[in-house]
Backbone as a chain_set.jsonl record, in Angstrom:
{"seq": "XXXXXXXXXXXXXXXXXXXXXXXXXXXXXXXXXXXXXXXXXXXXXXXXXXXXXXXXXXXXXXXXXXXXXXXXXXXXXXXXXXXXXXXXXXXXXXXXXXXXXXXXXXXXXXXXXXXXXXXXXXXXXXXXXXXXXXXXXXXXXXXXXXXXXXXXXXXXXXXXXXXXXXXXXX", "coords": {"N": [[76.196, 83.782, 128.012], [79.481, 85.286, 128.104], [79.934, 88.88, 126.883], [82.951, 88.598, 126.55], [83.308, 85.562, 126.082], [81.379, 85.341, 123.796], [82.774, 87.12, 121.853], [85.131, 85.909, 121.018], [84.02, 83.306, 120.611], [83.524, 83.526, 117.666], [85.372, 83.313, 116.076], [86.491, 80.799, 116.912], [84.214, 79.152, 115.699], [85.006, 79.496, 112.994], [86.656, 77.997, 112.36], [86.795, 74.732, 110.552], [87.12, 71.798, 111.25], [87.329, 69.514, 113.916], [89.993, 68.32, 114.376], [92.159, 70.164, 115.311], [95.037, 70.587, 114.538], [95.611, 69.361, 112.651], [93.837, 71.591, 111.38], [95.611, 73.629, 112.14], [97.748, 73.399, 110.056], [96.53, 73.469, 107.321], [95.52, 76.047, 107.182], [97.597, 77.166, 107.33], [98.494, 76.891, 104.983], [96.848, 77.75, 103.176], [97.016, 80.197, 103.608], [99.616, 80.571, 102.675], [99.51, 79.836, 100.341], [97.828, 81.694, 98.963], [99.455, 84.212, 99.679], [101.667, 83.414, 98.306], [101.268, 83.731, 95.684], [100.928, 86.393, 94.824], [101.604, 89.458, 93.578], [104.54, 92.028, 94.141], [103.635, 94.502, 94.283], [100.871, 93.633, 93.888], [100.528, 92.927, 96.659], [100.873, 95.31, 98.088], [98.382, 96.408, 98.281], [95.294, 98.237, 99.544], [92.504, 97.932, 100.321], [90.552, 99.885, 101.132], [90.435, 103.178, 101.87], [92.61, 103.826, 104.533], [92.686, 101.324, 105.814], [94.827, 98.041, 106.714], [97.489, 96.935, 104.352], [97.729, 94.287, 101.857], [100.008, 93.27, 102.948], [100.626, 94.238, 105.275], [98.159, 92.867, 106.546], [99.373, 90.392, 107.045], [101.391, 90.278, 108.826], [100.666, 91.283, 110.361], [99.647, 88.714, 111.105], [101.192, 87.085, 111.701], [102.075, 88.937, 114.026], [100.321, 88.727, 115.484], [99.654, 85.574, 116.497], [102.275, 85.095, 117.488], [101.84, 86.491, 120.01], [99.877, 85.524, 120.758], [101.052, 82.722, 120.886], [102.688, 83.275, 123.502], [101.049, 83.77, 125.235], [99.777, 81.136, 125.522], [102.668, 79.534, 126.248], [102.979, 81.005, 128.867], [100.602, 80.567, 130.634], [100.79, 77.664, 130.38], [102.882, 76.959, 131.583], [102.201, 77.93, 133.98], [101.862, 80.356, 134.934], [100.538, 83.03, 136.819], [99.748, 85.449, 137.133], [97.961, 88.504, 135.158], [97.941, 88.435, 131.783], [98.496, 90.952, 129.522], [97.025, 92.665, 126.979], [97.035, 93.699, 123.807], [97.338, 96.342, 121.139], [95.649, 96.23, 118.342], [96.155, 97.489, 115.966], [98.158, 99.648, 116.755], [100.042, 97.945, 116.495], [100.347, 97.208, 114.278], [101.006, 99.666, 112.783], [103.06, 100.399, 113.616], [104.764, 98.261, 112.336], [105.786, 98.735, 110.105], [105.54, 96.87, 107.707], [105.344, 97.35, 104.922], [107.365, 98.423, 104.304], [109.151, 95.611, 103.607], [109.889, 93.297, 101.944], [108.159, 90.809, 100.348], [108.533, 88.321, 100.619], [110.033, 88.038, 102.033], [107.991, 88.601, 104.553], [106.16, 86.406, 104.061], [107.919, 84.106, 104.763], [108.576, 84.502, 107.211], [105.826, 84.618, 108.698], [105.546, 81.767, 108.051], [107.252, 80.891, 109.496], [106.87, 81.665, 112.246], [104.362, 80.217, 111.887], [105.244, 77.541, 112.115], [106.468, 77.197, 114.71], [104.533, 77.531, 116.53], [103.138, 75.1, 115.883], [104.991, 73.384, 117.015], [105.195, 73.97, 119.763], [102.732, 73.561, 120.062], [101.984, 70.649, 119.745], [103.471, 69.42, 121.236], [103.092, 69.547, 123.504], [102.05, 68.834, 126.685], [99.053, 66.8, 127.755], [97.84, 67.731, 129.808], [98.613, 70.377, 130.315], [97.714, 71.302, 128.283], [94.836, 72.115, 129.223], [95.089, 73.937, 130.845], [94.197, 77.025, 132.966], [94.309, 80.405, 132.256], [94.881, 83.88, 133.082], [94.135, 86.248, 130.576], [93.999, 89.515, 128.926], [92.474, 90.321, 130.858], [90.732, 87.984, 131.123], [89.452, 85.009, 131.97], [90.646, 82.016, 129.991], [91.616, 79.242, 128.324], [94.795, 77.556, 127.659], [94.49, 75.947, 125.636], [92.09, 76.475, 124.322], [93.304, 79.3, 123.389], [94.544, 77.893, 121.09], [93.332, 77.269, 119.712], [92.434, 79.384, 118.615], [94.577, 80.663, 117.413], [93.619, 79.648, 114.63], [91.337, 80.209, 114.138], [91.769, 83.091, 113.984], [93.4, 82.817, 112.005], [91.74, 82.481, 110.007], [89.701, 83.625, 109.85], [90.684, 86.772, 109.195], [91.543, 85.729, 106.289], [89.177, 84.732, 105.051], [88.143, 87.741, 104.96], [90.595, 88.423, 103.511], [90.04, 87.448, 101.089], [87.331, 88.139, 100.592], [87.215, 91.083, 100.592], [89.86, 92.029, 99.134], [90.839, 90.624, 97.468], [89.03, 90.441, 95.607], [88.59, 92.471, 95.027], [91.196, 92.754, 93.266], [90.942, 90.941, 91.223], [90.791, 88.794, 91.642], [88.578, 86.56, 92.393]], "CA": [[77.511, 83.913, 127.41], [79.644, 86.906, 127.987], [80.707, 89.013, 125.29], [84.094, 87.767, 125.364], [82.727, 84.423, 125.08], [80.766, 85.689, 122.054], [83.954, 87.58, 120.615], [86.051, 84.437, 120.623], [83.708, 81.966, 119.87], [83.57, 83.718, 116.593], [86.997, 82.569, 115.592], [86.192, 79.359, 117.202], [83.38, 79.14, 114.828], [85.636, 79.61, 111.375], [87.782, 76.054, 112.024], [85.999, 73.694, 109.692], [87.268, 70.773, 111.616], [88.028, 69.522, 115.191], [91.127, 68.571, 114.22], [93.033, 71.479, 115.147], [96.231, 70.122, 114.314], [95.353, 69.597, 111.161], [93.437, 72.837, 110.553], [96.932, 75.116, 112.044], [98.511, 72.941, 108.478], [95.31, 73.911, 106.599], [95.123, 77.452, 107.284], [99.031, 77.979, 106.768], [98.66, 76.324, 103.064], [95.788, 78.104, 102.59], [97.66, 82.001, 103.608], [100.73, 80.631, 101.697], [99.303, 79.858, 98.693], [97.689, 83.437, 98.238], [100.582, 85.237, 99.216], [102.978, 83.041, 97.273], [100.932, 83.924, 94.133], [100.733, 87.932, 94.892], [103.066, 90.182, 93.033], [104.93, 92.755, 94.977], [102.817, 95.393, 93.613], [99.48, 93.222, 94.634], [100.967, 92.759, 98.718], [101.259, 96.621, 98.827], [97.095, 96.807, 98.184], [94.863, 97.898, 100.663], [91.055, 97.926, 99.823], [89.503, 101.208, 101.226], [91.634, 104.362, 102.795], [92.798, 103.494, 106.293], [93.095, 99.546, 105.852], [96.261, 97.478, 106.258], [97.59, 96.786, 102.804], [97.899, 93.046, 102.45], [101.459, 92.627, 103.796], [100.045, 94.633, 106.807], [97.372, 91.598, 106.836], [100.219, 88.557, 106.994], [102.111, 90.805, 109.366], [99.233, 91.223, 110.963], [98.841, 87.654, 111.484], [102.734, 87.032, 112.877], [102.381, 89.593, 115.34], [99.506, 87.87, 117.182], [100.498, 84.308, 116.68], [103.453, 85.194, 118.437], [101.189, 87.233, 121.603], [98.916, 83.965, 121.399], [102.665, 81.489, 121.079], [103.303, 83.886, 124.513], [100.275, 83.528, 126.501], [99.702, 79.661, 125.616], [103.132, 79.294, 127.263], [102.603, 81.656, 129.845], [100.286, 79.905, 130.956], [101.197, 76.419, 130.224], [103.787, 77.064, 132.644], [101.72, 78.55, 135.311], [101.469, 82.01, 135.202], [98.914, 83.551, 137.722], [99.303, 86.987, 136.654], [97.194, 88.939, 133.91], [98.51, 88.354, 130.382], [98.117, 92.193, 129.018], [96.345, 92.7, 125.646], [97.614, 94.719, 122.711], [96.839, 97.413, 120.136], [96.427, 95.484, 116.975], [96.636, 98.96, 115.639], [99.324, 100.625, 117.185], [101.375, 97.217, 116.309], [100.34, 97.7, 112.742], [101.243, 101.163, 112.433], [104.481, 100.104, 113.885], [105.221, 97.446, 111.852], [106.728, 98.936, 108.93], [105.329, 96.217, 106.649], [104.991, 97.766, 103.41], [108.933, 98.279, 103.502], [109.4, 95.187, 103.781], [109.849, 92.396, 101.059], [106.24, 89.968, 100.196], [109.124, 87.154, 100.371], [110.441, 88.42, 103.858], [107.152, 88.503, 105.287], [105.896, 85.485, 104.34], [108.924, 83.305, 105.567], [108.458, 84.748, 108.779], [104.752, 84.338, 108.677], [105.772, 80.428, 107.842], [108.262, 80.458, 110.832], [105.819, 81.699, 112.902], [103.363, 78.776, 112.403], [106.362, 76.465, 112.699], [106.795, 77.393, 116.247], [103.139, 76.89, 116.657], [102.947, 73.67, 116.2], [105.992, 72.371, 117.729], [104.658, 74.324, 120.717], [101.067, 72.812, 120.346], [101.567, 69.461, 119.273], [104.381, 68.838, 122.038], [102.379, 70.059, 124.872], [101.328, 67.828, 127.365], [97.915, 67.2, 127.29], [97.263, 68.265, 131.138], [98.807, 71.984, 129.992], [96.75, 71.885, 127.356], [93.679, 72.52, 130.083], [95.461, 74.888, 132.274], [93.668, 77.94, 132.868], [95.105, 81.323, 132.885], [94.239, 85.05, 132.672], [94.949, 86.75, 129.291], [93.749, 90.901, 128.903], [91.509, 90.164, 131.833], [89.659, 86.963, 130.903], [90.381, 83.93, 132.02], [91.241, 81.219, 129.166], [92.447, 78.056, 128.517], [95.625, 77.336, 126.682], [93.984, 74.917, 124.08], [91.377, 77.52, 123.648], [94.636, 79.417, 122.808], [95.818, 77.36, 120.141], [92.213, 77.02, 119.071], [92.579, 81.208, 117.715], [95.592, 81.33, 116.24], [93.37, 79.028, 113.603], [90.079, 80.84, 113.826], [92.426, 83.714, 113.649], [94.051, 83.106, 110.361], [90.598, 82.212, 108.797], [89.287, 85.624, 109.601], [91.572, 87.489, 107.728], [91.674, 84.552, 105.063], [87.8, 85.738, 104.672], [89.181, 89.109, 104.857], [91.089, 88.697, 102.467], [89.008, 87.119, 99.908], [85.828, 88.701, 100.348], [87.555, 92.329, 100.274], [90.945, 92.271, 98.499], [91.378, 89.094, 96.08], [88.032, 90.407, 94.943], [88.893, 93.681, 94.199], [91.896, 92.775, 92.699], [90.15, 90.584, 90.047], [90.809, 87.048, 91.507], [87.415, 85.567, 92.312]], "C": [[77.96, 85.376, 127.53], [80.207, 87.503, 126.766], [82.189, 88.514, 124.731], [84.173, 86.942, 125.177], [82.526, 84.513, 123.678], [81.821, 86.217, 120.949], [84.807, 86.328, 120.383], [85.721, 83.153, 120.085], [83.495, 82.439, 118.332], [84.249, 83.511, 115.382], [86.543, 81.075, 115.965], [85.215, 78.873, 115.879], [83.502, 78.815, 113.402], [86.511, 78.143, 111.43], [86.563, 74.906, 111.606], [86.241, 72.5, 110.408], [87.587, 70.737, 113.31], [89.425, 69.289, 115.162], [91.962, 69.532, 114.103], [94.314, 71.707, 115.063], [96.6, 70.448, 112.957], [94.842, 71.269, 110.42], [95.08, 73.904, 110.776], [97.586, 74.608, 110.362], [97.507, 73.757, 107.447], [95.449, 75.782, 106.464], [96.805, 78.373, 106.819], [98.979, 77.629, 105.405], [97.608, 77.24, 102.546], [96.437, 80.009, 102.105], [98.64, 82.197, 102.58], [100.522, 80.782, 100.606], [98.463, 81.02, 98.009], [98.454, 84.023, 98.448], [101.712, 84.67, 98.63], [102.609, 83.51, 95.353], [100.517, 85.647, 94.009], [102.266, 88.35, 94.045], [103.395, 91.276, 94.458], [104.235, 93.971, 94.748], [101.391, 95.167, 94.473], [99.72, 93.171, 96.278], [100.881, 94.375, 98.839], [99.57, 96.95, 98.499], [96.625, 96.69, 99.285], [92.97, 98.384, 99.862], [89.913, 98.888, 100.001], [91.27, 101.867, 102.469], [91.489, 104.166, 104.279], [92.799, 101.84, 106.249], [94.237, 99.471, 105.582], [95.943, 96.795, 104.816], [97.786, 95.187, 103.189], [99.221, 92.42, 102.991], [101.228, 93.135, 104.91], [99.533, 93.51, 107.736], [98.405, 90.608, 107.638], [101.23, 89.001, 108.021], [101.851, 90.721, 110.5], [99.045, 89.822, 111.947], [100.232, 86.997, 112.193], [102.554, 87.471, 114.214], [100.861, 88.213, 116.402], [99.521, 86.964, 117.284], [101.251, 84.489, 117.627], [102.583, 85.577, 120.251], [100.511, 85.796, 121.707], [100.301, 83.054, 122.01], [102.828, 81.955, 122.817], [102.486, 83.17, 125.727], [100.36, 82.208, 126.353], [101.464, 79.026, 126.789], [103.362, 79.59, 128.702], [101.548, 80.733, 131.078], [100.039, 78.352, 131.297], [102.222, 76.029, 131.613], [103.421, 77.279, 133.764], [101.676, 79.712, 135.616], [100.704, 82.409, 135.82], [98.964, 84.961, 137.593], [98.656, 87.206, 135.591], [98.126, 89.424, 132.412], [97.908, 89.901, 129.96], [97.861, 91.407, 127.447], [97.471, 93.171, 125.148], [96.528, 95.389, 121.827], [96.756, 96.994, 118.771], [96.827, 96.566, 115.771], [97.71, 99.528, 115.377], [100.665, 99.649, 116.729], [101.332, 97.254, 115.136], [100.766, 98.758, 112.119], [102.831, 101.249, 112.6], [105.136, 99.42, 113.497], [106.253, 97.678, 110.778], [106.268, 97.762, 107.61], [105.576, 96.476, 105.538], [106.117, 98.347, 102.948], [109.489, 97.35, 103.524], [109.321, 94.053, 102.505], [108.747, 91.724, 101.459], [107.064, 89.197, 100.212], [109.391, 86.911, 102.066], [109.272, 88.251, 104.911], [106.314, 87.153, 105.55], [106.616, 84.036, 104.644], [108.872, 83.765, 106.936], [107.072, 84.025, 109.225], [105.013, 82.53, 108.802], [106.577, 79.802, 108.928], [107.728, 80.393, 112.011], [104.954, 80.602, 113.607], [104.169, 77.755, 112.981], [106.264, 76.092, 114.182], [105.752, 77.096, 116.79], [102.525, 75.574, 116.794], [103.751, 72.639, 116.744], [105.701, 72.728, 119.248], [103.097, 73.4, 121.466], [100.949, 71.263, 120.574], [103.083, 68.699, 120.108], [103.998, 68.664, 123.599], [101.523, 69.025, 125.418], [99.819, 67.98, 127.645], [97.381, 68.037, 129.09], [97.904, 69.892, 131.028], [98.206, 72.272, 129.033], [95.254, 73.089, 127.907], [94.199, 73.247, 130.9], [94.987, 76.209, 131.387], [94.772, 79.172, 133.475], [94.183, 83.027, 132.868], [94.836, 85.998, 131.674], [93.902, 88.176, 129.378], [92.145, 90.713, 129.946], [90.368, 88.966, 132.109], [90.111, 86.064, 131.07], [90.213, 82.627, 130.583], [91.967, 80.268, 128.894], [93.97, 77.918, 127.46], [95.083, 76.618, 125.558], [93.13, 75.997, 123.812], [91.888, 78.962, 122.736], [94.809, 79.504, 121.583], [94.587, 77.691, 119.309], [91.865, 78.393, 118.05], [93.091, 81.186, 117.282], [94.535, 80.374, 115.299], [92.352, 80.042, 113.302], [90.666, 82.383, 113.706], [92.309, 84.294, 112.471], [92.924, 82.382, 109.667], [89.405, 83.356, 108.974], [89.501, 86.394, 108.624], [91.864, 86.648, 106.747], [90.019, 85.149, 104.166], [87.846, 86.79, 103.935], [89.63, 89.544, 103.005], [90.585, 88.389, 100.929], [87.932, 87.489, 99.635], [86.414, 90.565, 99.949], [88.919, 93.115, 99.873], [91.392, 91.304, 97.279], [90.452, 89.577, 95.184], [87.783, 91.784, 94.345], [90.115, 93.842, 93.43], [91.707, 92.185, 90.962], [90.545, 89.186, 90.364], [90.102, 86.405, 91.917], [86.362, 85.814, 90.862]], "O": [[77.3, 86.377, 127.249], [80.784, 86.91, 125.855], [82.62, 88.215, 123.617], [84.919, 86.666, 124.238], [83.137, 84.036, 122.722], [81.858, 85.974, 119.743], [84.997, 85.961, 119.224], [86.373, 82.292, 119.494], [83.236, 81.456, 117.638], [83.926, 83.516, 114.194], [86.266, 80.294, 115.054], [85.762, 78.122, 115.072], [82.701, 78.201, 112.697], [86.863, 77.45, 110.475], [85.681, 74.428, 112.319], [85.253, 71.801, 110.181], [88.009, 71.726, 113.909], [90.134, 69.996, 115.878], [92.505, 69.833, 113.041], [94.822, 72.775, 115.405], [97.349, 71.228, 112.369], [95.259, 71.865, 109.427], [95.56, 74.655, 109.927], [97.856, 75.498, 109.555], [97.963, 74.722, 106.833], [95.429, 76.433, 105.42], [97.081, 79.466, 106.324], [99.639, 78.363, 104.67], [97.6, 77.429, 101.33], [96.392, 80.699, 101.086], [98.79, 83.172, 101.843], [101.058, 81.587, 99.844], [98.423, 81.239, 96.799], [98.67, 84.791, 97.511], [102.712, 85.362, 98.434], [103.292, 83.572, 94.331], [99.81, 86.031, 93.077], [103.387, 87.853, 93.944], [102.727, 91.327, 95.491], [104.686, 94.665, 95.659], [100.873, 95.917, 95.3], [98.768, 93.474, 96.997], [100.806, 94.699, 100.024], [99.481, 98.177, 98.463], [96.904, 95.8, 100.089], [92.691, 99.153, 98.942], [88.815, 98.902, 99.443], [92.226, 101.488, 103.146], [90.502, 104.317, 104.998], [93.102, 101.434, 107.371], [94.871, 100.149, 104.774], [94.918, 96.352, 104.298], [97.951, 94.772, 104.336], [99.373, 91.261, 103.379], [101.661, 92.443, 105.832], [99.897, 93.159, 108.859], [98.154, 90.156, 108.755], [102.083, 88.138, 108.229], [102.473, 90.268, 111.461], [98.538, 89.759, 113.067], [100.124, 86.421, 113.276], [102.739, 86.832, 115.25], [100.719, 87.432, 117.343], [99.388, 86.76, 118.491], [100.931, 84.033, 118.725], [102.788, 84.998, 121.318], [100.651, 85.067, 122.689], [100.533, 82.782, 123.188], [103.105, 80.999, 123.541], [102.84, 82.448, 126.659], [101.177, 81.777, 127.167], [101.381, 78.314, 127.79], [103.783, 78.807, 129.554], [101.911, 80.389, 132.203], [99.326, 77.903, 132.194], [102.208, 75.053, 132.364], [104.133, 76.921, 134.702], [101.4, 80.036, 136.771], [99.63, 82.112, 135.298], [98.023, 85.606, 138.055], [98.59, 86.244, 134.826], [98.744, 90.458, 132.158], [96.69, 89.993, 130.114], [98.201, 90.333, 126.95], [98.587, 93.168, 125.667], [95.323, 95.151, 121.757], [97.658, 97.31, 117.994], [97.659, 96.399, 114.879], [98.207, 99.867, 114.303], [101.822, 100.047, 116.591], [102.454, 97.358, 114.641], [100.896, 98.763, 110.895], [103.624, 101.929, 111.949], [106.286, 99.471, 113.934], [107.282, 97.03, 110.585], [106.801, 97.962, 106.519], [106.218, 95.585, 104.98], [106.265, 98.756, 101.796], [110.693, 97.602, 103.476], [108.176, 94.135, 102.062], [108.276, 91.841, 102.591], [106.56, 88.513, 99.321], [109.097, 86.055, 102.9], [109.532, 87.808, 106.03], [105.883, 86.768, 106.637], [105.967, 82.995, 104.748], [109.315, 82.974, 107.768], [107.087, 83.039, 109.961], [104.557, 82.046, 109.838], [106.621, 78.611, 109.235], [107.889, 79.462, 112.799], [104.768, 80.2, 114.756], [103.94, 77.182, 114.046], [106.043, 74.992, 114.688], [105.874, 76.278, 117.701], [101.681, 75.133, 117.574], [103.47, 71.455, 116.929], [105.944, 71.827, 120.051], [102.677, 72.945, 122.53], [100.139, 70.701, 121.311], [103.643, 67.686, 119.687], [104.429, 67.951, 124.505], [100.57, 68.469, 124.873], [99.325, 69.101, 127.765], [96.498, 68.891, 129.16], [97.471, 70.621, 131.92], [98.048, 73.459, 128.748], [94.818, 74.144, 127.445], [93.626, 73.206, 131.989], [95.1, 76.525, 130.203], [95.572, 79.167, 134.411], [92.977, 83.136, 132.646], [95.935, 86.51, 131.89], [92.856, 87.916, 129.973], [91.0, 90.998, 129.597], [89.463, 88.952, 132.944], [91.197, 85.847, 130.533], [89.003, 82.601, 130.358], [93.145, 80.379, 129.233], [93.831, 78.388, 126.331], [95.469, 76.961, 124.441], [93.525, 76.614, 122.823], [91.282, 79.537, 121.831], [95.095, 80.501, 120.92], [94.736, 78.339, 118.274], [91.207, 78.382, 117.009], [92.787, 81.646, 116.181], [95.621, 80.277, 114.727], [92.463, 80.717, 112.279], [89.79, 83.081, 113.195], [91.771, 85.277, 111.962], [93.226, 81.661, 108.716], [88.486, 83.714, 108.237], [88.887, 86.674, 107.595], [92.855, 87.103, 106.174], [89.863, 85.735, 103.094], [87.681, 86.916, 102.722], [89.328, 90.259, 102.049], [90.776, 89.043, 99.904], [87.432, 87.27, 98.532], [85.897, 91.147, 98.996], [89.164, 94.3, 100.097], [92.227, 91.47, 96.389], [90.685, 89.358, 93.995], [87.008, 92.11, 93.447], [90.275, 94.932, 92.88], [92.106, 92.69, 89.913], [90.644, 88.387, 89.433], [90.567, 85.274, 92.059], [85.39, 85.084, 90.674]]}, "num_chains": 1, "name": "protein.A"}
């Protein structure tokens, strides 16, 4: 296995179910319903100096939805060129989050998935298996769809093992 096998199946790893239909529903009820119960106060916390605060997080989790939403059609379509990476960094730093309304962010965040699954769950199943090349690796579109889940149960972790829990909600 190469390592970016090993880095991706790691996400692969966090979807509790094969149903990955079901888990993109799962994993958006799951983000919603902690940041629908954050104050605006609690969204601007970040858990050690130099971490995104948690509207960074959910911001966080838009922006690469969307780069995944890109390549999956990118390739769906046929693309034979190399899908460039990103800076999840440099797009965080650039985001501006933390001027941004905890209402604003997570209606986007919610629009986001939307698009996700009307994308996923429309897609013929023979583009599902089309292979492409994304920041140098080649990759399937379903394997794709299969991150944005293992994704948003990263930072779901994340967020519960080192911000819900310093806030005082486990």
């Amino acid at each position: 296995m190469t390592d970016f096998q090993k880095y991706i199946q790691r996400y692969l790893d966090l979807i509790p179910s094969g149903d990955w239909s079901a888990e993109l529903l799962k994993s958006e009820q799951k983000t919603a319903g902690i940041y629908s119960n954050l104050t605006e106060e609690q969204s601007q916390f970040a858990y050690a100096e130099g971490k995104w605060t948690l509207k960074g997080v959910l911001l966080h989790l838009s922006d690469t939805e969307r780069v995944f939403q890109y390549r999956i059609l990118a390739i769906a379509r046929g693309e034979k060129n190399n899908l460039l990476g990103f800076d999840e960094n440099e797009y965080a730093e650039k985001s501006y989050a933390n001027e941004r309304s905890l209402e604003s962010l997570l209606d986007e965040y919610k629009i986001v998935r939307k698009s996700s699954k009307i994308l996923l769950e429309t897609m013929n199943p023979t583009a599902l298996q089309s292979i492409g090349t994304a920041n140098g690796h080649e990759i399937s579109v379903e394997t794709i769809g299969k991150l944005i889940i293992g994704h948003n149960y990263h930072h779901l972790n994340i967020i519960e093992e080192r911000y819900l829990s310093k806030l005082g909600w486990m």
